[in-house]
Amino acid sequence: MRNMEPDQNGAEVPVIELRHVEKHYGDLHVLKDINLRVGKGEVVVIIGPSGSGKSTLCRTINRMETIDAGEILIEGVPLPVEGRELAQLRAQVGMVFQSFNLFSHRTILDNVTLGPTDVLHVPKKEAREEAMRLLARVGVESQAHKVPAQLSGGQQQRVAIARSLAMHPKAILFDEPTSALDPEMIGEVLSVMTELAGEGMTMLVVTHEMNFARRVADRVIFMDAGSIVEENTPDAFFSHPKSQRAKDFLDSIQNH
Amino acid sequence: MSDARTNVRDALYEPPGPRTRRITAAATGISLAGIGVLAALVVRRFAVAGQLDAKYWALFTKGTTWLYLGKGLVGTLRAAAMAGVITFAMGFLMMILRISRLRAARAVGTALVEFTRGVPTLLFIYFFFLVVPQLGVAMPAFWKITLPVAISASGIVAEVLRSGVNAVPKGQREAALSLGMRESSVFLKVVFPQAIRFCIPALISELVIVLKDTTFAYVVTFPDLMQNAKVLISNYDSLLAVYLVVAVIYIFINYLLNRLSDFAAKRRDRGLVVKTG
C-alpha cells in the first residue's frame, strides 16, 4: 500500500475518470450519475450487493458496455467510441474477467503473447521471452505449453493477469476476479493482485473479498441500486459506515 | 463420470439396470436373426435369378476393370475435393455476410443461403450443363460437376459455420477486444479458429454429401466412379455386380471420412473442455 494519493496533489490527471455517467437496460436504470476518479498507482475497490451495477460500471471503462450519458476519460482523454482509436485505448487498459476467458484453443504461452504480437507488433521471440517472465512472476511458468482446460481455475486466472500485464497497461480492471474460484484458489489470485498493487499498478477491483479490500485498497466504493452510496478509506468504511445501506450490507456479509 | 472429459453423450446416458440389459440383449438377438433371414432371402432371390452366375462377376478378374474403376475413383475424389474447397470458401463468405453488422450485407447473405439451400443440386447441374454453354461459355466437364455441387452445399456450410461462431463463448471475444485487438483480428485469430473446432463433424458430414452428389457426374459425362461403373455395366451387362462393388467402395470412403470426423471431435473435446473449479 502507498501513502501517496496522487489525485490529492491537484495537478495530476487521474488515470480513470468518470463524470456523470448514466446507463439504462431498457427500463432498468443501472448506473445513476456515477462520478469516480482513480489516480495513478491507486487501488480502488468497488463493493456492493449483486445487481448494484458494480460490474457494469467496471465494464464501461473499456467500453465492454456502452453508456447513455456522461463522460469517461482515460488520462484526461475521452474514451473513443469505435474503431482504431477505441482499440488503441483498450490496449492501454487491462481487464481480468470473472470467467478468466483465456483463449481456449491456444497454449498458455500463446495466450500471453497474442496481444503484444498482434496489437503492439512486438517480435515473436521478444514477446515469448517477456511472456515467460510474466508467467514466472504469477507462478505458472511450468504450464506454459499446456492449453487452458488443463489448468486449475486459480492458475487460469493468474495467466489472465499475466496476459493483461503483457500489454503494459496504465491500469487494470478486475471484474470479480475470484468469484468463479474454489475457496482454496482465491488466495493465490489475491496474492498476485496484492503484489501488483504493491508495485504501484493502478487497479479498479470489483470484488466480494472484504479482507482484500481492507488490506489492499486505498479507497473503497460502496454501490447500491446503480449509485455510488459511499466512498471512503477501507478503515473508515469498514469500521464506521455512514449510510444505513452500507451498514446493512456489511452486517449481511459478516453474519456468515 | 467425474472425469473432466465427460461429454454430452455421457451426461445423457444412464447406465442400464439388469432388466434393461436383458431386454436389450433379447432385442439385439431378434434383430440380428431378422436381418440374417432377410439377407438370406435376398441372396436366394439373386441366385434364383441367376445374378450370382460367374459370367456376371467374371469382369472383376480382369485388371483393366479395376484400373478403370480406379480411374473413376480418382475422378470422384478430385471432383469431391475441389467441390469441398469451393463449398468451404463460398460458405465462409456467405457466413461473413450473415453475421455482418450491416443490415444490407445480412440480407444478401440470407438470400444467398436460402437460394443455394433451396434449389436441388440437379437443377444447378442442368444450369451448368444446358444453360451455361448456350451463353457461349465453354467449360470442361470437371467444372460442370464441381461448381453446381459446391454451390448447392455452400448455403448449408455457411449455416454450419455460423452456428459454430455463435457457439464460441462471448467472453472469448471480449478478452480479445480488451487486449486492443481489432475486430478482424478478433474474428480470425480468436473466434473463428474455435468455431471451426465446434463444426468439424458437421463439415465432414457435409463433405460426405458433396462426395455423394458428385455421382451426378454422369449427367455431364465426367468420368467419375459412377460414370465409369455405368460404362462397365453397358459393356459387360452385369448391372448388379458392378453396382454392388461400387456401393462398397463409396461406403468405404465415406466410412473413412466419418471416422476422421469422430477423431477430430475427440481431439477437440480434449482441448475445449471448460474447467472452472
Coordinates of C-alpha atoms in Angstrom, one line a residue:
Chain A
M1 CA 0.0 0.0 0.0
R2 CA 1.1 3.5 -0.7
N3 CA 0.7 6.6 1.3
M4 CA 0.7 9.0 -1.7
E5 CA -2.7 9.6 -3.2
P6 CA -1.9 11.3 -6.4
D7 CA -5.4 12.8 -7.1
Q8 CA -5.0 14.8 -3.9
N9 CA -2.0 16.8 -5.2
G10 CA -4.2 18.5 -7.6
A11 CA -2.1 18.9 -10.7
E12 CA -2.0 15.2 -11.6
V13 CA -4.6 13.9 -14.1
P14 CA -6.4 10.8 -12.9
V15 CA -5.8 7.6 -14.9
I16 CA -9.5 6.9 -14.9
E17 CA -12.2 9.4 -14.5
L18 CA -16.0 9.1 -14.8
R19 CA -18.2 12.1 -14.9
H20 CA -22.0 11.9 -14.6
V21 CA -22.2 8.5 -16.2
E22 CA -25.7 7.1 -16.8
K23 CA -26.8 3.8 -18.2
H24 CA -30.1 2.1 -18.7
Y25 CA -31.0 -1.5 -19.6
G26 CA -34.5 -0.8 -21.0
D27 CA -36.5 0.5 -18.0
L28 CA -33.7 -0.5 -15.6
H29 CA -31.5 2.4 -14.5
V30 CA -28.3 0.5 -13.9
L31 CA -25.8 3.4 -13.5
K32 CA -27.0 6.7 -11.9
D33 CA -24.8 9.8 -12.1
I34 CA -21.6 7.9 -11.5
N35 CA -18.6 10.2 -10.7
L36 CA -15.3 8.5 -10.0
R37 CA -11.6 9.2 -10.2
V38 CA -8.8 6.7 -9.9
G39 CA -5.3 8.3 -9.6
K40 CA -2.0 6.8 -10.7
G41 CA -1.0 3.9 -8.6
E42 CA -4.2 3.9 -6.7
V43 CA -6.2 0.7 -5.8
V44 CA -9.9 1.3 -5.8
V45 CA -12.2 -1.5 -4.7
I46 CA -15.9 -1.5 -5.6
I47 CA -18.2 -3.5 -3.4
G48 CA -21.9 -3.8 -3.1
P49 CA -24.8 -6.3 -3.3
S50 CA -25.3 -8.2 -6.6
G51 CA -27.3 -6.2 -9.1
S52 CA -25.9 -2.9 -7.7
G53 CA -24.2 -2.1 -11.1
K54 CA -20.6 -2.5 -9.9
S55 CA -19.7 -5.0 -12.7
T56 CA -21.4 -2.8 -15.3
L57 CA -19.5 0.2 -14.1
C58 CA -16.2 -1.7 -14.4
R59 CA -17.1 -2.8 -17.9
T60 CA -18.0 0.7 -19.2
I61 CA -14.4 1.9 -18.6
N62 CA -13.0 0.0 -21.6
R63 CA -16.4 0.2 -23.4
M64 CA -17.3 -3.5 -23.0
E65 CA -20.6 -1.7 -22.1
T66 CA -21.7 1.5 -23.7
I67 CA -23.1 4.4 -21.7
D68 CA -26.1 6.6 -22.3
A69 CA -24.8 9.9 -20.9
G70 CA -21.8 11.3 -19.2
E71 CA -18.1 11.1 -19.9
I72 CA -15.3 8.6 -19.4
L73 CA -11.7 9.9 -19.5
I74 CA -8.5 7.9 -19.6
E75 CA -5.6 10.1 -18.6
G76 CA -7.8 13.1 -19.4
V77 CA -8.7 11.9 -22.9
P78 CA -12.3 11.0 -23.6
L79 CA -12.9 7.3 -24.3
P80 CA -13.3 6.8 -28.1
V81 CA -16.5 5.2 -29.2
E82 CA -15.3 2.9 -32.0
G83 CA -12.6 1.9 -34.5
R84 CA -8.9 2.0 -34.2
E85 CA -8.9 4.7 -31.5
L86 CA -11.1 2.6 -29.2
A87 CA -8.8 -0.5 -29.8
Q88 CA -5.7 1.5 -29.0
L89 CA -7.3 2.7 -25.8
R90 CA -8.3 -0.8 -24.8
A91 CA -4.7 -1.9 -25.3
Q92 CA -3.8 0.5 -22.5
V93 CA -6.4 -0.6 -20.0
G94 CA -6.2 -4.3 -19.0
M95 CA -9.1 -6.4 -18.0
V96 CA -9.4 -9.5 -15.9
F97 CA -12.7 -11.3 -16.1
Q98 CA -14.7 -13.4 -13.6
S99 CA -14.6 -16.4 -16.0
F100 CA -10.9 -16.0 -17.0
N101 CA -11.7 -16.0 -20.7
L102 CA -8.4 -17.5 -21.7
F103 CA -8.3 -18.3 -25.4
S104 CA -9.2 -22.0 -25.2
H105 CA -7.6 -23.0 -28.5
R106 CA -4.2 -21.5 -27.7
T107 CA -1.4 -22.6 -25.3
I108 CA -0.9 -20.6 -22.1
L109 CA 2.2 -19.0 -23.7
D110 CA 0.3 -18.0 -26.8
N111 CA -2.4 -16.5 -24.6
V112 CA 0.1 -14.1 -23.2
T113 CA 1.9 -13.3 -26.5
L114 CA -1.1 -12.8 -28.7
G115 CA -1.8 -9.2 -27.5
P116 CA 1.7 -7.9 -27.8
T117 CA 2.4 -9.6 -31.2
D118 CA -1.0 -8.7 -32.8
V119 CA -1.6 -5.3 -31.3
L120 CA 1.8 -3.9 -30.4
H121 CA 3.7 -5.7 -33.2
V122 CA 6.3 -6.9 -30.7
P123 CA 8.6 -9.5 -32.4
K124 CA 7.6 -13.1 -31.6
K125 CA 10.8 -14.0 -29.8
E126 CA 10.8 -11.0 -27.6
A127 CA 7.1 -11.5 -26.8
R128 CA 7.8 -15.1 -25.8
E129 CA 10.6 -14.1 -23.5
E130 CA 8.6 -11.4 -21.8
A131 CA 5.6 -13.8 -21.5
M132 CA 7.8 -16.4 -19.8
R133 CA 9.0 -13.8 -17.4
L134 CA 5.4 -12.8 -16.6
L135 CA 4.3 -16.4 -16.3
A136 CA 7.1 -17.0 -13.8
R137 CA 6.0 -13.9 -11.9
V138 CA 2.5 -15.3 -11.4
G139 CA 3.9 -18.7 -10.7
V140 CA 2.6 -20.8 -13.7
E141 CA 5.7 -20.9 -16.0
S142 CA 5.7 -24.7 -15.8
Q143 CA 2.3 -24.7 -17.5
A144 CA 3.4 -22.6 -20.5
H145 CA 2.8 -25.2 -23.1
K146 CA -0.5 -26.6 -21.9
V147 CA -3.9 -25.4 -23.0
P148 CA -6.2 -23.5 -20.6
A149 CA -8.5 -26.5 -20.0
Q150 CA -5.6 -28.4 -18.4
L151 CA -5.1 -25.7 -15.7
S152 CA -6.9 -25.1 -12.4
G153 CA -9.2 -22.1 -12.2
G154 CA -6.7 -20.3 -10.0
Q155 CA -3.9 -21.0 -12.5
Q156 CA -6.0 -19.8 -15.3
Q157 CA -6.9 -16.5 -13.6
R158 CA -3.2 -15.9 -12.9
V159 CA -2.4 -16.5 -16.6
A160 CA -5.2 -14.0 -17.4
I161 CA -3.4 -11.4 -15.2
A162 CA -0.1 -12.2 -16.9
R163 CA -1.9 -11.8 -20.3
S164 CA -3.1 -8.4 -19.3
L165 CA 0.3 -7.3 -17.9
A166 CA 2.0 -8.2 -21.2
M167 CA 0.3 -5.1 -22.7
H168 CA 2.0 -2.8 -20.1
P169 CA -1.4 -1.3 -19.3
K170 CA -1.8 2.0 -17.5
A171 CA -4.5 0.4 -15.3
I172 CA -6.1 -3.0 -14.9
L173 CA -9.8 -3.5 -14.4
F174 CA -10.7 -6.6 -12.3
D175 CA -14.3 -7.7 -12.7
E176 CA -15.0 -10.1 -9.8
P177 CA -11.7 -12.0 -10.5
T178 CA -12.2 -14.6 -7.7
S179 CA -16.0 -15.2 -7.9
A180 CA -15.7 -18.3 -10.1
L181 CA -12.9 -19.8 -8.0
D182 CA -12.9 -22.5 -5.3
P183 CA -12.0 -21.1 -1.9
E184 CA -8.5 -22.6 -1.9
M185 CA -7.7 -20.9 -5.2
I186 CA -8.9 -17.5 -4.2
G187 CA -5.8 -16.9 -2.1
E188 CA -3.3 -17.5 -4.9
V189 CA -5.1 -15.0 -7.2
L190 CA -5.4 -12.4 -4.5
S191 CA -1.8 -12.6 -3.5
V192 CA -0.8 -11.9 -7.1
M193 CA -3.1 -8.9 -7.1
T194 CA -1.7 -7.7 -3.8
E195 CA 1.8 -7.9 -5.2
L196 CA 0.7 -5.9 -8.3
A197 CA -0.8 -3.3 -6.0
G198 CA 2.5 -3.1 -4.1
E199 CA 4.4 -2.5 -7.3
G200 CA 2.2 0.6 -8.0
M201 CA -0.2 -0.7 -10.6
T202 CA -3.4 1.3 -10.9
M203 CA -6.2 -1.0 -10.2
L204 CA -10.0 -0.9 -10.1
V205 CA -11.3 -4.1 -8.5
V206 CA -14.9 -5.3 -8.3
T207 CA -14.9 -8.0 -5.6
H208 CA -16.7 -9.6 -2.7
E209 CA -13.4 -10.2 -0.9
M210 CA -13.7 -7.9 2.0
N211 CA -10.3 -8.8 3.5
F212 CA -8.6 -7.9 0.3
A213 CA -10.4 -4.6 0.2
R214 CA -9.4 -3.9 3.8
R215 CA -5.7 -4.8 3.3
V216 CA -5.0 -3.6 -0.2
A217 CA -7.5 -0.8 -1.2
D218 CA -6.6 2.8 -1.0
R219 CA -10.3 3.6 -1.3
V220 CA -13.5 1.6 -1.0
I221 CA -16.5 2.5 -3.1
F222 CA -19.9 1.1 -2.0
M223 CA -22.5 0.8 -4.7
D224 CA -26.2 0.0 -4.4
A225 CA -29.0 0.2 -6.9
G226 CA -26.8 1.9 -9.6
S227 CA -25.5 4.7 -7.4
I228 CA -22.2 5.2 -5.5
V229 CA -23.6 5.4 -2.0
E230 CA -20.3 5.8 -0.1
E231 CA -16.7 6.4 -0.8
N232 CA -14.0 6.2 1.9
T233 CA -10.7 4.7 3.1
P234 CA -11.1 1.0 3.9
D235 CA -10.5 1.6 7.7
A236 CA -13.2 4.3 7.9
F237 CA -15.6 2.4 5.7
F238 CA -15.4 -0.9 7.4
S239 CA -15.4 0.4 11.0
H240 CA -17.8 3.4 10.6
P241 CA -20.0 3.0 7.6
K242 CA -22.0 6.2 7.2
S243 CA -25.1 5.1 5.3
Q244 CA -27.7 2.6 6.5
R245 CA -27.4 0.7 3.3
A246 CA -23.7 0.1 3.8
K247 CA -24.3 -0.9 7.4
D248 CA -27.0 -3.4 6.3
F249 CA -24.7 -4.8 3.6
L250 CA -21.7 -5.2 5.9
D251 CA -24.0 -6.9 8.5
S252 CA -25.4 -9.3 6.0
I253 CA -21.9 -10.4 4.9
Q254 CA -20.4 -10.6 8.3
N255 CA -23.2 -12.8 9.6
H256 CA -21.9 -15.7 7.6
Chain B
M1 CA -18.3 -39.7 -14.6
S2 CA -16.4 -37.0 -12.7
D3 CA -13.8 -37.0 -15.4
A4 CA -13.4 -33.6 -17.0
R5 CA -13.8 -35.1 -20.4
T6 CA -17.4 -36.2 -19.7
N7 CA -19.2 -35.3 -22.9
V8 CA -22.8 -34.6 -23.6
R9 CA -23.5 -38.2 -24.7
D10 CA -22.2 -39.5 -21.4
A11 CA -24.2 -36.9 -19.4
L12 CA -27.4 -38.0 -21.1
Y13 CA -26.7 -41.7 -20.7
E14 CA -27.9 -43.6 -17.7
P15 CA -26.2 -47.0 -17.1
P16 CA -28.8 -49.7 -17.7
G17 CA -30.0 -52.0 -14.9
P18 CA -30.3 -55.8 -15.1
R19 CA -33.8 -55.9 -16.6
T20 CA -32.9 -53.3 -19.3
R21 CA -29.8 -55.3 -20.1
R22 CA -31.9 -58.5 -20.6
I23 CA -34.4 -56.6 -22.8
T24 CA -31.6 -55.1 -24.8
A25 CA -29.9 -58.5 -25.3
A26 CA -33.2 -60.1 -26.5
A27 CA -34.0 -57.2 -28.9
T28 CA -30.4 -57.4 -30.3
G29 CA -30.8 -61.2 -30.9
I30 CA -34.2 -60.9 -32.6
S31 CA -33.0 -58.0 -34.8
L32 CA -29.8 -59.9 -35.9
A33 CA -31.9 -63.0 -36.7
G34 CA -34.3 -60.9 -38.7
I35 CA -31.5 -59.2 -40.7
G36 CA -30.0 -62.7 -41.3
V37 CA -33.2 -64.1 -42.7
L38 CA -33.7 -61.0 -44.9
A39 CA -30.2 -61.2 -46.3
A40 CA -30.6 -64.9 -46.9
L41 CA -33.8 -64.2 -48.8
V42 CA -32.1 -61.6 -51.0
V43 CA -29.2 -63.8 -51.8
R44 CA -31.5 -66.7 -52.6
R45 CA -33.5 -64.4 -54.9
F46 CA -30.3 -63.3 -56.7
A47 CA -29.2 -67.0 -57.0
V48 CA -32.6 -68.0 -58.5
A49 CA -32.5 -65.1 -60.9
G50 CA -29.0 -66.1 -61.9
Q51 CA -27.4 -62.9 -60.8
L52 CA -24.7 -64.8 -58.9
D53 CA -23.6 -66.7 -62.0
A54 CA -20.0 -66.5 -62.7
K55 CA -20.5 -64.7 -66.0
Y56 CA -21.8 -61.6 -64.3
W57 CA -18.8 -61.5 -62.0
A58 CA -16.0 -62.5 -64.4
L59 CA -15.2 -58.9 -65.3
F60 CA -13.7 -58.4 -61.8
T61 CA -10.9 -61.0 -62.5
K62 CA -9.5 -58.6 -65.1
G63 CA -7.0 -55.9 -64.1
T64 CA -8.4 -53.5 -66.7
T65 CA -11.8 -53.5 -64.8
W66 CA -10.1 -52.4 -61.6
L67 CA -7.9 -49.9 -63.4
Y68 CA -11.0 -48.4 -65.0
L69 CA -12.8 -48.2 -61.7
G70 CA -9.7 -46.8 -60.1
K71 CA -9.6 -44.0 -62.6
G72 CA -13.2 -43.3 -61.9
L73 CA -12.5 -43.2 -58.2
V74 CA -9.7 -40.7 -58.8
G75 CA -12.2 -38.6 -60.7
T76 CA -14.6 -38.8 -57.9
L77 CA -12.0 -37.8 -55.3
R78 CA -10.7 -34.9 -57.4
A79 CA -14.2 -33.6 -58.0
A80 CA -15.2 -34.0 -54.4
A81 CA -12.0 -32.4 -53.1
M82 CA -12.4 -29.4 -55.4
A83 CA -16.1 -29.1 -54.7
G84 CA -15.3 -29.3 -51.0
V85 CA -12.8 -26.5 -51.2
I86 CA -15.1 -24.3 -53.2
T87 CA -18.0 -25.1 -50.8
F88 CA -16.0 -24.1 -47.8
A89 CA -14.8 -20.8 -49.4
M90 CA -18.3 -19.9 -50.5
G91 CA -19.8 -21.0 -47.2
F92 CA -17.2 -18.8 -45.4
L93 CA -18.1 -15.7 -47.4
M94 CA -21.8 -16.2 -47.0
M95 CA -21.3 -16.7 -43.3
I96 CA -19.4 -13.5 -43.0
L97 CA -22.3 -11.7 -44.8
R98 CA -24.8 -13.4 -42.5
I99 CA -23.0 -12.2 -39.3
S100 CA -22.2 -8.7 -40.6
R101 CA -23.3 -5.7 -38.6
L102 CA -24.6 -4.1 -41.9
R103 CA -28.2 -4.9 -42.5
A104 CA -27.8 -4.9 -46.3
A105 CA -25.0 -7.4 -46.1
R106 CA -27.0 -9.7 -43.8
A107 CA -29.9 -9.5 -46.3
V108 CA -27.7 -10.5 -49.2
G109 CA -26.2 -13.4 -47.1
T110 CA -29.6 -14.7 -46.1
A111 CA -30.8 -14.5 -49.7
L112 CA -27.8 -16.5 -51.0
V113 CA -28.1 -19.1 -48.2
E114 CA -31.8 -19.6 -48.9
F115 CA -31.2 -19.8 -52.7
T116 CA -28.4 -22.2 -52.6
R117 CA -30.1 -24.4 -49.9
G118 CA -33.5 -24.3 -51.6
V119 CA -32.6 -25.3 -55.2
P120 CA -32.0 -29.1 -55.8
T121 CA -28.4 -30.0 -56.8
L122 CA -29.6 -31.5 -60.1
L123 CA -31.1 -28.1 -61.1
F124 CA -27.8 -26.4 -60.6
I125 CA -26.1 -29.2 -62.7
Y126 CA -28.6 -28.7 -65.5
F127 CA -27.9 -25.0 -65.4
F128 CA -24.2 -25.6 -65.9
F129 CA -24.8 -28.4 -68.4
L130 CA -27.5 -26.8 -70.5
V131 CA -27.7 -23.1 -69.9
V132 CA -24.0 -22.1 -69.5
P133 CA -22.9 -23.5 -72.9
Q134 CA -25.8 -21.5 -74.5
L135 CA -24.3 -18.4 -73.0
G136 CA -21.2 -19.2 -75.1
V137 CA -19.1 -20.3 -72.1
A138 CA -17.1 -23.5 -72.9
M139 CA -16.5 -25.3 -69.6
P140 CA -14.7 -28.6 -69.0
A141 CA -17.0 -31.4 -67.6
F142 CA -14.9 -31.3 -64.3
W143 CA -16.2 -27.8 -63.5
K144 CA -19.7 -28.6 -64.7
I145 CA -20.0 -31.1 -61.9
T146 CA -17.9 -29.4 -59.2
L147 CA -19.4 -25.9 -59.4
P148 CA -23.0 -26.9 -59.1
V149 CA -22.3 -29.5 -56.3
A150 CA -20.3 -26.9 -54.4
I151 CA -22.9 -24.1 -54.8
S152 CA -25.6 -26.5 -53.7
A153 CA -23.8 -27.3 -50.5
S154 CA -22.4 -23.8 -49.7
G155 CA -25.5 -22.5 -48.0
I156 CA -25.6 -25.3 -45.6
V157 CA -21.9 -24.9 -44.8
A158 CA -22.5 -21.2 -44.3
E159 CA -25.1 -22.0 -41.7
V160 CA -23.0 -24.7 -40.0
L161 CA -20.1 -22.2 -39.7
R162 CA -22.4 -19.5 -38.4
S163 CA -23.7 -21.9 -35.7
G164 CA -20.1 -22.6 -34.8
V165 CA -19.3 -18.9 -34.5
N166 CA -22.4 -18.4 -32.3
A167 CA -21.3 -21.3 -30.1
V168 CA -18.0 -19.5 -29.1
P169 CA -18.5 -18.0 -25.7
K170 CA -18.9 -14.2 -25.7
G171 CA -16.1 -13.9 -23.2
Q172 CA -13.5 -15.0 -25.8
R173 CA -14.4 -12.1 -28.0
E174 CA -14.4 -9.7 -25.0
A175 CA -11.0 -10.9 -23.8
A176 CA -9.5 -10.3 -27.3
L177 CA -11.2 -6.9 -27.6
S178 CA -9.9 -5.9 -24.1
L179 CA -6.3 -6.5 -25.4
G180 CA -6.9 -3.9 -28.1
M181 CA -7.3 -6.3 -30.9
R182 CA -9.2 -5.1 -34.0
E183 CA -12.5 -6.8 -35.0
S184 CA -10.9 -8.6 -37.9
S185 CA -8.1 -10.0 -35.8
V186 CA -10.5 -11.0 -33.1
F187 CA -12.5 -12.9 -35.6
L188 CA -9.7 -14.6 -37.5
K189 CA -7.4 -15.3 -34.6
V190 CA -9.7 -16.0 -31.7
V191 CA -13.4 -16.6 -32.7
F192 CA -13.2 -18.5 -36.0
P193 CA -10.4 -21.0 -35.0
Q194 CA -12.7 -22.0 -32.1
A195 CA -15.8 -22.0 -34.2
I196 CA -14.3 -24.4 -36.8
R197 CA -13.5 -26.8 -34.0
F198 CA -17.1 -26.9 -33.0
C199 CA -18.3 -27.7 -36.5
I200 CA -15.7 -30.1 -37.9
P201 CA -18.0 -33.1 -37.5
A202 CA -20.9 -31.3 -39.3
L203 CA -18.5 -30.1 -42.0
I204 CA -17.2 -33.6 -42.7
S205 CA -20.8 -34.8 -42.9
E206 CA -21.4 -32.2 -45.5
L207 CA -18.3 -33.3 -47.3
V208 CA -19.8 -36.8 -47.5
I209 CA -22.9 -35.3 -49.0
V210 CA -20.8 -33.4 -51.5
L211 CA -19.0 -36.7 -52.4
K212 CA -22.2 -38.5 -52.9
D213 CA -23.6 -35.6 -55.0
T214 CA -20.6 -36.0 -57.4
T215 CA -22.4 -39.1 -58.7
F216 CA -24.5 -36.7 -60.7
A217 CA -21.3 -36.5 -62.9
Y218 CA -22.9 -38.9 -65.3
V219 CA -25.2 -36.1 -66.4
V220 CA -22.3 -34.1 -67.7
T221 CA -20.3 -37.3 -68.6
F222 CA -17.4 -36.5 -66.3
P223 CA -15.6 -39.8 -65.7
D224 CA -16.2 -40.3 -62.0
L225 CA -16.6 -43.7 -60.3
M226 CA -20.4 -43.8 -61.0
Q227 CA -20.0 -42.8 -64.7
N228 CA -17.3 -45.4 -65.2
A229 CA -19.5 -48.0 -63.5
K230 CA -22.2 -47.2 -65.9
V231 CA -19.8 -47.8 -68.8
L232 CA -18.7 -51.1 -67.4
I233 CA -22.4 -52.2 -67.0
S234 CA -23.2 -51.4 -70.6
N235 CA -20.1 -53.3 -71.8
Y236 CA -20.4 -56.4 -69.6
D237 CA -24.2 -56.4 -69.0
S238 CA -23.7 -57.1 -65.2
L239 CA -25.7 -54.4 -63.5
L240 CA -26.0 -55.9 -60.0
A241 CA -22.4 -57.0 -59.7
V242 CA -20.9 -53.6 -60.7
Y243 CA -23.3 -51.6 -58.6
L244 CA -22.6 -53.8 -55.5
V245 CA -18.9 -53.3 -55.9
V246 CA -19.2 -49.6 -56.5
A247 CA -21.5 -49.2 -53.5
V248 CA -19.0 -51.0 -51.3
I249 CA -16.3 -48.5 -52.5
Y250 CA -18.5 -45.5 -51.7
I251 CA -19.4 -46.9 -48.3
F252 CA -15.7 -47.5 -47.5
I253 CA -14.6 -43.9 -48.4
N254 CA -17.5 -42.3 -46.5
Y255 CA -16.8 -44.6 -43.6
L256 CA -13.2 -43.3 -43.6
L257 CA -14.5 -39.7 -43.6
N258 CA -16.8 -40.3 -40.8
R259 CA -14.1 -41.9 -38.7
L260 CA -12.0 -38.8 -39.4
S261 CA -14.9 -36.8 -38.1
D262 CA -15.1 -38.8 -34.9
F263 CA -11.3 -38.5 -34.4
A264 CA -11.5 -34.7 -34.9
A265 CA -14.4 -34.4 -32.4
K266 CA -12.5 -36.4 -29.8
R267 CA -9.4 -34.2 -30.2
R268 CA -11.5 -31.1 -29.9
D269 CA -13.2 -32.3 -26.8
R270 CA -9.8 -32.8 -25.2
G271 CA -8.8 -29.2 -25.9
L272 CA -12.0 -27.3 -25.3
V273 CA -13.3 -28.7 -22.1
V274 CA -14.1 -25.8 -19.8
K275 CA -13.0 -26.3 -16.3
T276 CA -14.0 -23.7 -13.8
G277 CA -13.1 -25.3 -10.5

